[in-house]
Short mmCIF file of N, CA, C and O in Angstrom, two decimals:
data_model
loop_
_atom_site.label_atom_id
_atom_site.label_comp_id
_atom_site.label_asym_id
_atom_site.label_seq_id
_atom_site.Cartn_x
_atom_site.Cartn_y
_atom_site.Cartn_z
N MET A 1 -17.22 19.01 7.19
CA MET A 1 -17.27 17.63 6.35
C MET A 1 -15.43 17.74 6.03
O MET A 1 -14.86 16.59 6.65
N ALA A 2 -14.64 18.96 6.03
CA ALA A 2 -13.33 18.88 5.59
C ALA A 2 -12.20 18.60 6.97
O ALA A 2 -11.43 17.92 6.88
N ARG A 3 -13.16 18.49 7.90
CA ARG A 3 -12.61 18.33 9.60
C ARG A 3 -12.22 16.83 9.69
O ARG A 3 -11.49 16.26 9.77
N LEU A 4 -13.41 16.19 9.04
CA LEU A 4 -13.36 14.84 8.91
C LEU A 4 -12.62 14.20 8.05
O LEU A 4 -12.00 13.13 8.00
N ASP A 5 -12.30 15.16 6.90
CA ASP A 5 -11.62 14.05 5.94
C ASP A 5 -9.84 14.63 6.42
O ASP A 5 -9.14 13.80 5.81
N ASN A 6 -9.66 15.98 6.94
CA ASN A 6 -8.13 16.01 7.29
C ASN A 6 -7.99 14.93 8.54
O ASN A 6 -6.90 14.10 9.02
N ARG A 7 -8.90 14.37 9.35
CA ARG A 7 -8.66 13.49 10.19
C ARG A 7 -8.27 12.50 9.75
O ARG A 7 -7.16 11.41 10.12
N ALA A 8 -8.89 11.56 8.72
CA ALA A 8 -8.73 10.65 8.29
C ALA A 8 -7.40 10.40 7.46
O ALA A 8 -6.53 9.32 7.20
N THR A 9 -7.14 11.61 6.66
CA THR A 9 -5.21 11.88 6.01
C THR A 9 -4.64 12.23 6.81
O THR A 9 -3.53 11.29 6.55
N ASP A 10 -4.91 12.58 8.05
CA ASP A 10 -3.81 12.35 8.84
C ASP A 10 -3.70 11.05 9.71
O ASP A 10 -2.79 10.62 9.62
N ARG A 11 -4.62 10.27 10.16
CA ARG A 11 -4.76 8.95 10.07
C ARG A 11 -3.88 8.09 8.94
O ARG A 11 -2.67 7.42 9.85
N ASP A 12 -4.16 8.29 8.16
CA ASP A 12 -3.31 7.48 7.07
C ASP A 12 -1.74 8.07 6.74
O ASP A 12 -1.21 7.19 6.57
N GLN A 13 -1.64 9.14 6.88
CA GLN A 13 -0.22 9.61 6.81
C GLN A 13 0.60 8.78 8.31
O GLN A 13 1.94 8.59 7.71
N THR A 14 0.16 8.96 9.40
CA THR A 14 -0.01 8.73 10.53
C THR A 14 0.89 6.87 10.34
O THR A 14 1.91 6.19 10.64
N VAL A 15 -0.37 6.22 10.04
CA VAL A 15 0.02 4.62 9.54
C VAL A 15 0.76 4.41 8.44
O VAL A 15 1.61 3.24 8.95
N ALA A 16 0.77 5.48 7.47
CA ALA A 16 2.06 4.86 6.58
C ALA A 16 3.76 5.37 6.71
O ALA A 16 4.49 4.46 6.63
N ALA A 17 3.47 6.18 7.88
CA ALA A 17 5.04 6.71 8.72
C ALA A 17 5.28 5.65 9.29
O ALA A 17 6.63 5.16 9.44
N VAL A 18 4.73 5.04 10.49
CA VAL A 18 4.80 3.99 11.21
C VAL A 18 5.60 2.76 10.48
O VAL A 18 6.13 2.10 10.70
N ALA A 19 4.64 2.14 9.12
CA ALA A 19 4.79 1.25 8.59
C ALA A 19 5.94 1.41 7.83
O ALA A 19 7.06 0.54 7.62
N ALA A 20 6.14 2.19 7.38
CA ALA A 20 7.76 2.47 6.70
C ALA A 20 8.81 2.27 7.47
O ALA A 20 10.17 1.91 6.95
N GLU A 21 8.42 2.98 8.42
CA GLU A 21 9.77 3.18 9.51
C GLU A 21 10.23 1.76 9.99
O GLU A 21 11.33 1.32 9.97
N ALA A 22 8.95 0.56 10.32
CA ALA A 22 9.43 -0.60 10.43
C ALA A 22 10.03 -1.54 9.14
O ALA A 22 11.09 -2.33 9.13
N LEU A 23 9.28 -0.87 8.22
CA LEU A 23 10.09 -1.67 6.64
C LEU A 23 11.30 -1.22 6.73
O LEU A 23 12.40 -1.64 6.17
N SER A 24 11.21 -0.04 6.95
CA SER A 24 13.12 0.27 6.92
C SER A 24 14.26 -0.36 7.82
O SER A 24 15.77 -0.20 7.28
N GLU A 25 13.57 -0.49 8.86
CA GLU A 25 14.31 -1.59 9.73
C GLU A 25 14.43 -3.17 9.03
O GLU A 25 15.37 -3.39 9.64
N ILE A 26 13.51 -3.35 8.88
CA ILE A 26 13.66 -4.73 8.74
C ILE A 26 14.08 -5.19 7.12
O ILE A 26 14.88 -5.96 7.08
N ARG A 27 14.11 -4.03 6.48
CA ARG A 27 14.59 -4.00 4.87
C ARG A 27 14.30 -5.28 4.09
O ARG A 27 15.29 -6.33 3.82
N PRO A 28 13.17 -5.60 3.44
CA PRO A 28 12.99 -7.19 3.47
C PRO A 28 13.76 -6.64 1.75
O PRO A 28 13.79 -5.41 1.61
N GLN A 29 13.91 -8.04 0.91
CA GLN A 29 14.73 -7.94 -0.34
C GLN A 29 14.26 -8.74 -1.20
O GLN A 29 13.10 -9.49 -1.10
N GLY A 30 14.65 -8.14 -2.83
CA GLY A 30 13.99 -8.77 -3.30
C GLY A 30 13.31 -8.14 -4.34
O GLY A 30 12.98 -6.89 -4.07
N ARG A 31 12.41 -9.02 -4.77
CA ARG A 31 10.89 -7.97 -5.72
C ARG A 31 9.55 -8.17 -4.79
O ARG A 31 8.94 -9.26 -4.77
N ILE A 32 9.10 -6.90 -4.47
CA ILE A 32 7.79 -6.81 -3.43
C ILE A 32 7.11 -6.24 -4.20
O ILE A 32 7.36 -4.96 -4.81
N LEU A 33 5.90 -6.52 -3.83
CA LEU A 33 4.95 -6.08 -4.50
C LEU A 33 4.01 -5.08 -3.16
O LEU A 33 3.87 -5.37 -2.35
N VAL A 34 3.43 -3.95 -3.30
CA VAL A 34 3.02 -2.69 -2.89
C VAL A 34 1.78 -2.43 -3.22
O VAL A 34 1.50 -2.22 -4.48
N ALA A 35 0.77 -2.93 -2.63
CA ALA A 35 -0.52 -2.41 -2.82
C ALA A 35 -1.42 -1.40 -1.98
O ALA A 35 -0.90 -1.87 -1.01
N PHE A 36 -2.02 -0.44 -2.09
CA PHE A 36 -3.08 0.54 -1.79
C PHE A 36 -2.08 1.32 -0.92
O PHE A 36 -2.28 1.48 0.50
N ASP A 37 -0.81 1.63 -1.79
CA ASP A 37 0.23 2.77 -0.91
C ASP A 37 -0.21 3.91 -0.99
O ASP A 37 0.81 4.48 -2.48
N SER A 38 -1.42 4.73 -1.33
CA SER A 38 -1.76 6.26 -1.69
C SER A 38 -0.93 6.97 -1.47
O SER A 38 -0.61 7.51 -2.03
N ASP A 39 0.24 7.29 -0.38
CA ASP A 39 1.20 8.35 -0.25
C ASP A 39 2.46 7.67 -1.26
O ASP A 39 3.34 8.90 -1.09
N GLY A 40 2.68 6.63 -1.18
CA GLY A 40 3.68 6.18 -1.74
C GLY A 40 4.94 5.58 -0.42
O GLY A 40 6.04 5.30 -1.04
N ALA A 41 4.78 6.09 0.81
CA ALA A 41 6.22 6.17 2.04
C ALA A 41 6.64 4.93 2.09
O ALA A 41 7.55 4.49 2.12
N ILE A 42 5.42 3.82 1.80
CA ILE A 42 6.18 1.98 1.96
C ILE A 42 6.87 1.81 1.12
O ILE A 42 7.91 1.18 0.90
N ALA A 43 6.47 2.28 -0.43
CA ALA A 43 7.11 2.00 -1.82
C ALA A 43 8.55 2.15 -1.39
O ALA A 43 9.62 2.24 -1.97
N ASP A 44 8.71 4.00 -1.12
CA ASP A 44 9.91 4.86 -1.03
C ASP A 44 10.52 3.97 0.40
O ASP A 44 11.82 3.93 -0.20
N ALA A 45 10.61 3.73 1.09
CA ALA A 45 10.89 2.79 2.44
C ALA A 45 11.81 1.55 2.06
O ALA A 45 12.62 1.60 2.49
N LEU A 46 10.96 0.73 1.11
CA LEU A 46 11.31 -0.47 0.44
C LEU A 46 12.49 -0.25 -0.38
O LEU A 46 13.55 -0.76 -0.54
N ARG A 47 12.13 0.65 -1.21
CA ARG A 47 13.03 1.03 -2.39
C ARG A 47 14.87 1.31 -1.77
O ARG A 47 15.39 1.02 -2.00
N ASP A 48 14.59 2.69 -0.34
CA ASP A 48 15.59 2.67 0.20
C ASP A 48 16.42 1.68 0.86
O ASP A 48 17.37 1.72 1.37
N GLY A 49 15.46 0.61 1.01
CA GLY A 49 16.10 -0.41 2.08
C GLY A 49 16.98 -1.30 0.86
O GLY A 49 17.35 -2.72 0.93
N GLY A 50 16.44 -1.34 -0.65
CA GLY A 50 17.30 -1.85 -1.38
C GLY A 50 16.32 -2.70 -2.41
O GLY A 50 17.23 -3.53 -3.30
N ALA A 51 14.99 -2.88 -2.18
CA ALA A 51 14.22 -3.59 -2.47
C ALA A 51 13.56 -3.41 -3.91
O ALA A 51 13.80 -1.98 -4.23
N GLU A 52 13.36 -4.03 -5.04
CA GLU A 52 12.74 -3.65 -6.50
C GLU A 52 11.51 -3.35 -5.81
O GLU A 52 10.62 -4.50 -5.33
N VAL A 53 10.69 -2.50 -6.35
CA VAL A 53 9.47 -2.32 -5.50
C VAL A 53 8.48 -2.31 -7.03
O VAL A 53 8.68 -1.27 -8.20
N VAL A 54 7.32 -2.76 -6.96
CA VAL A 54 6.38 -3.25 -7.76
C VAL A 54 5.25 -2.38 -7.19
O VAL A 54 4.37 -3.17 -6.42
N VAL A 55 4.62 -1.25 -7.71
CA VAL A 55 3.47 -0.41 -7.23
C VAL A 55 1.99 -1.19 -7.76
O VAL A 55 1.94 -1.16 -8.87
N TRP A 56 0.92 -1.46 -6.67
CA TRP A 56 -0.27 -1.57 -7.52
C TRP A 56 -1.28 -1.16 -7.06
O TRP A 56 -1.40 -0.61 -5.51
N ASN A 57 -1.66 -0.15 -7.70
CA ASN A 57 -2.93 0.88 -7.48
C ASN A 57 -4.33 0.59 -8.42
O ASN A 57 -4.31 0.86 -9.36
N ARG A 58 -5.27 -0.07 -7.08
CA ARG A 58 -6.43 -0.35 -8.07
C ARG A 58 -7.25 0.65 -8.48
O ARG A 58 -7.93 1.42 -9.12
N LEU A 59 -7.37 1.70 -7.39
CA LEU A 59 -7.92 2.77 -7.33
C LEU A 59 -6.81 4.00 -8.07
O LEU A 59 -5.93 4.28 -7.40
N ALA A 60 -7.32 5.07 -8.78
CA ALA A 60 -6.53 6.26 -9.31
C ALA A 60 -7.27 7.39 -8.54
O ALA A 60 -7.97 8.41 -8.42
N ILE A 61 -6.43 7.64 -7.25
CA ILE A 61 -6.37 8.65 -6.48
C ILE A 61 -4.87 9.57 -6.43
O ILE A 61 -3.71 9.00 -6.36
N GLY A 62 -5.07 10.57 -6.04
CA GLY A 62 -3.88 11.97 -6.07
C GLY A 62 -3.23 11.36 -7.71
O GLY A 62 -2.09 11.62 -7.65
N GLY A 63 -4.27 11.51 -8.65
CA GLY A 63 -3.17 11.37 -10.12
C GLY A 63 -2.50 9.97 -10.02
O GLY A 63 -1.71 10.24 -11.37
N GLN A 64 -2.66 9.17 -9.56
CA GLN A 64 -1.61 7.98 -9.77
C GLN A 64 -2.29 7.04 -10.59
O GLN A 64 -3.55 6.50 -10.60
N ALA A 65 -1.89 6.30 -11.56
CA ALA A 65 -2.33 5.16 -12.55
C ALA A 65 -2.87 4.11 -12.06
O ALA A 65 -1.97 3.32 -10.32
N ALA A 66 -4.08 3.84 -12.44
CA ALA A 66 -4.37 2.30 -11.83
C ALA A 66 -4.79 1.37 -12.70
O ALA A 66 -4.84 1.61 -13.79
N THR A 67 -4.82 -0.01 -12.27
CA THR A 67 -4.96 -0.88 -13.02
C THR A 67 -6.00 -2.10 -12.34
O THR A 67 -5.87 -2.09 -10.80
N PRO A 68 -6.73 -2.68 -12.81
CA PRO A 68 -7.48 -3.34 -12.17
C PRO A 68 -6.79 -4.73 -11.55
O PRO A 68 -7.32 -5.17 -10.50
N TRP A 69 -5.91 -5.33 -11.85
CA TRP A 69 -5.43 -6.43 -11.07
C TRP A 69 -3.56 -5.67 -10.91
O TRP A 69 -3.29 -5.20 -11.71
N PRO A 70 -2.72 -6.83 -9.90
CA PRO A 70 -1.34 -6.26 -9.57
C PRO A 70 -0.90 -6.73 -11.31
O PRO A 70 -0.84 -7.81 -11.69
N ALA A 71 0.18 -6.52 -11.50
CA ALA A 71 1.47 -7.02 -12.41
C ALA A 71 1.71 -8.14 -12.15
O ALA A 71 1.71 -8.94 -10.99
N GLU A 72 1.95 -9.34 -13.02
CA GLU A 72 1.68 -10.68 -13.20
C GLU A 72 3.60 -10.62 -13.00
O GLU A 72 4.43 -9.98 -12.94
N GLY A 73 4.04 -12.10 -12.64
CA GLY A 73 5.14 -12.41 -12.19
C GLY A 73 5.29 -12.70 -10.52
O GLY A 73 4.64 -12.77 -9.69
N ALA A 74 6.37 -13.30 -10.65
CA ALA A 74 7.17 -13.86 -9.34
C ALA A 74 7.41 -12.84 -8.53
O ALA A 74 7.90 -11.76 -9.15
N PHE A 75 6.69 -12.73 -6.86
CA PHE A 75 7.26 -11.68 -6.18
C PHE A 75 7.88 -12.52 -5.37
O PHE A 75 7.51 -13.86 -4.84
N ASP A 76 9.09 -12.13 -4.16
CA ASP A 76 9.50 -12.47 -2.96
C ASP A 76 8.60 -12.05 -1.74
O ASP A 76 8.60 -12.60 -0.37
N GLY A 77 7.43 -11.17 -1.86
CA GLY A 77 6.78 -10.59 -0.86
C GLY A 77 5.95 -9.39 -1.26
O GLY A 77 6.09 -9.08 -2.40
N ALA A 78 5.05 -9.25 -0.60
CA ALA A 78 4.21 -8.27 -0.95
C ALA A 78 3.61 -7.59 0.68
O ALA A 78 3.75 -8.15 1.67
N VAL A 79 3.44 -6.15 0.08
CA VAL A 79 2.68 -5.32 1.60
C VAL A 79 1.43 -4.85 0.85
O VAL A 79 1.51 -4.40 0.19
N LEU A 80 0.05 -5.12 2.07
CA LEU A 80 -1.10 -4.49 1.82
C LEU A 80 -1.57 -3.66 2.65
O LEU A 80 -1.39 -4.34 3.82
N ARG A 81 -1.57 -2.25 2.50
CA ARG A 81 -2.20 -1.35 3.49
C ARG A 81 -3.54 -1.66 3.22
O ARG A 81 -4.15 -2.08 2.16
N LEU A 82 -3.97 -2.28 4.07
CA LEU A 82 -5.42 -2.47 4.47
C LEU A 82 -6.43 -1.79 4.23
O LEU A 82 -6.26 -0.39 4.64
N PRO A 83 -7.33 -2.08 3.12
CA PRO A 83 -8.49 -1.38 2.51
C PRO A 83 -9.41 -0.86 3.60
O PRO A 83 -9.59 -1.98 4.43
N ARG A 84 -10.34 -0.27 3.55
CA ARG A 84 -11.44 0.33 4.26
C ARG A 84 -12.47 -0.70 3.71
O ARG A 84 -12.73 -1.06 2.62
N GLY A 85 -13.08 -1.73 4.82
CA GLY A 85 -14.40 -2.14 4.14
C GLY A 85 -13.44 -4.02 3.87
O GLY A 85 -12.50 -4.12 3.36
N TRP A 86 -14.55 -4.72 3.90
CA TRP A 86 -14.04 -6.08 4.15
C TRP A 86 -14.26 -6.64 2.58
O TRP A 86 -13.58 -7.55 2.66
N ALA A 87 -15.33 -6.12 1.83
CA ALA A 87 -15.10 -6.23 0.67
C ALA A 87 -13.67 -6.10 0.22
O ALA A 87 -13.20 -6.73 -1.15
N GLY A 88 -13.23 -4.72 0.09
CA GLY A 88 -12.05 -4.14 -0.33
C GLY A 88 -10.94 -4.99 0.04
O GLY A 88 -9.98 -5.71 -0.77
N PHE A 89 -10.86 -5.91 1.31
CA PHE A 89 -9.65 -6.45 1.81
C PHE A 89 -9.75 -7.89 1.02
O PHE A 89 -8.70 -8.63 0.65
N GLU A 90 -11.04 -8.26 1.00
CA GLU A 90 -10.61 -9.97 0.45
C GLU A 90 -10.55 -9.78 -1.09
O GLU A 90 -9.35 -10.54 -1.45
N MET A 91 -11.08 -8.77 -1.69
CA MET A 91 -10.59 -8.37 -3.21
C MET A 91 -9.01 -8.46 -3.32
O MET A 91 -8.48 -9.25 -4.07
N ALA A 92 -8.34 -7.52 -2.19
CA ALA A 92 -7.55 -7.10 -2.61
C ALA A 92 -6.28 -8.25 -2.27
O ALA A 92 -5.26 -8.90 -2.91
N LEU A 93 -7.01 -9.40 -0.99
CA LEU A 93 -5.88 -10.56 -0.68
C LEU A 93 -6.28 -11.76 -2.00
O LEU A 93 -5.21 -12.20 -2.17
N HIS A 94 -7.11 -11.50 -2.40
CA HIS A 94 -7.38 -12.68 -3.45
C HIS A 94 -6.29 -12.10 -4.65
O HIS A 94 -5.94 -12.63 -5.14
N ALA A 95 -6.46 -11.07 -5.22
CA ALA A 95 -5.47 -10.15 -6.28
C ALA A 95 -4.25 -10.51 -5.72
O ALA A 95 -3.04 -11.03 -6.36
N LEU A 96 -3.60 -10.23 -4.42
CA LEU A 96 -2.47 -10.62 -4.05
C LEU A 96 -1.82 -12.14 -4.04
O LEU A 96 -0.92 -12.41 -4.63
#
């Protein structure tokens, strides 16, 4: 089982690295809501590019605090790392 867990973790890290690289080139500005960024790579890339980042973690994974809904307020954009499963995606998309 550990082998399968490692493959999923490796895949998630690779996806986060590719997304972070793309965002560092695009350099979105303003207040950006970031959802389901389990390792923080996307939020870090946005911050490095000058964006104000608000993170929403729906699940408490890796010691991160979680809230049922994202912060209220106006945002200039949002980044959603796709959750696994259709129901999770629909819920996250509705919340954003």
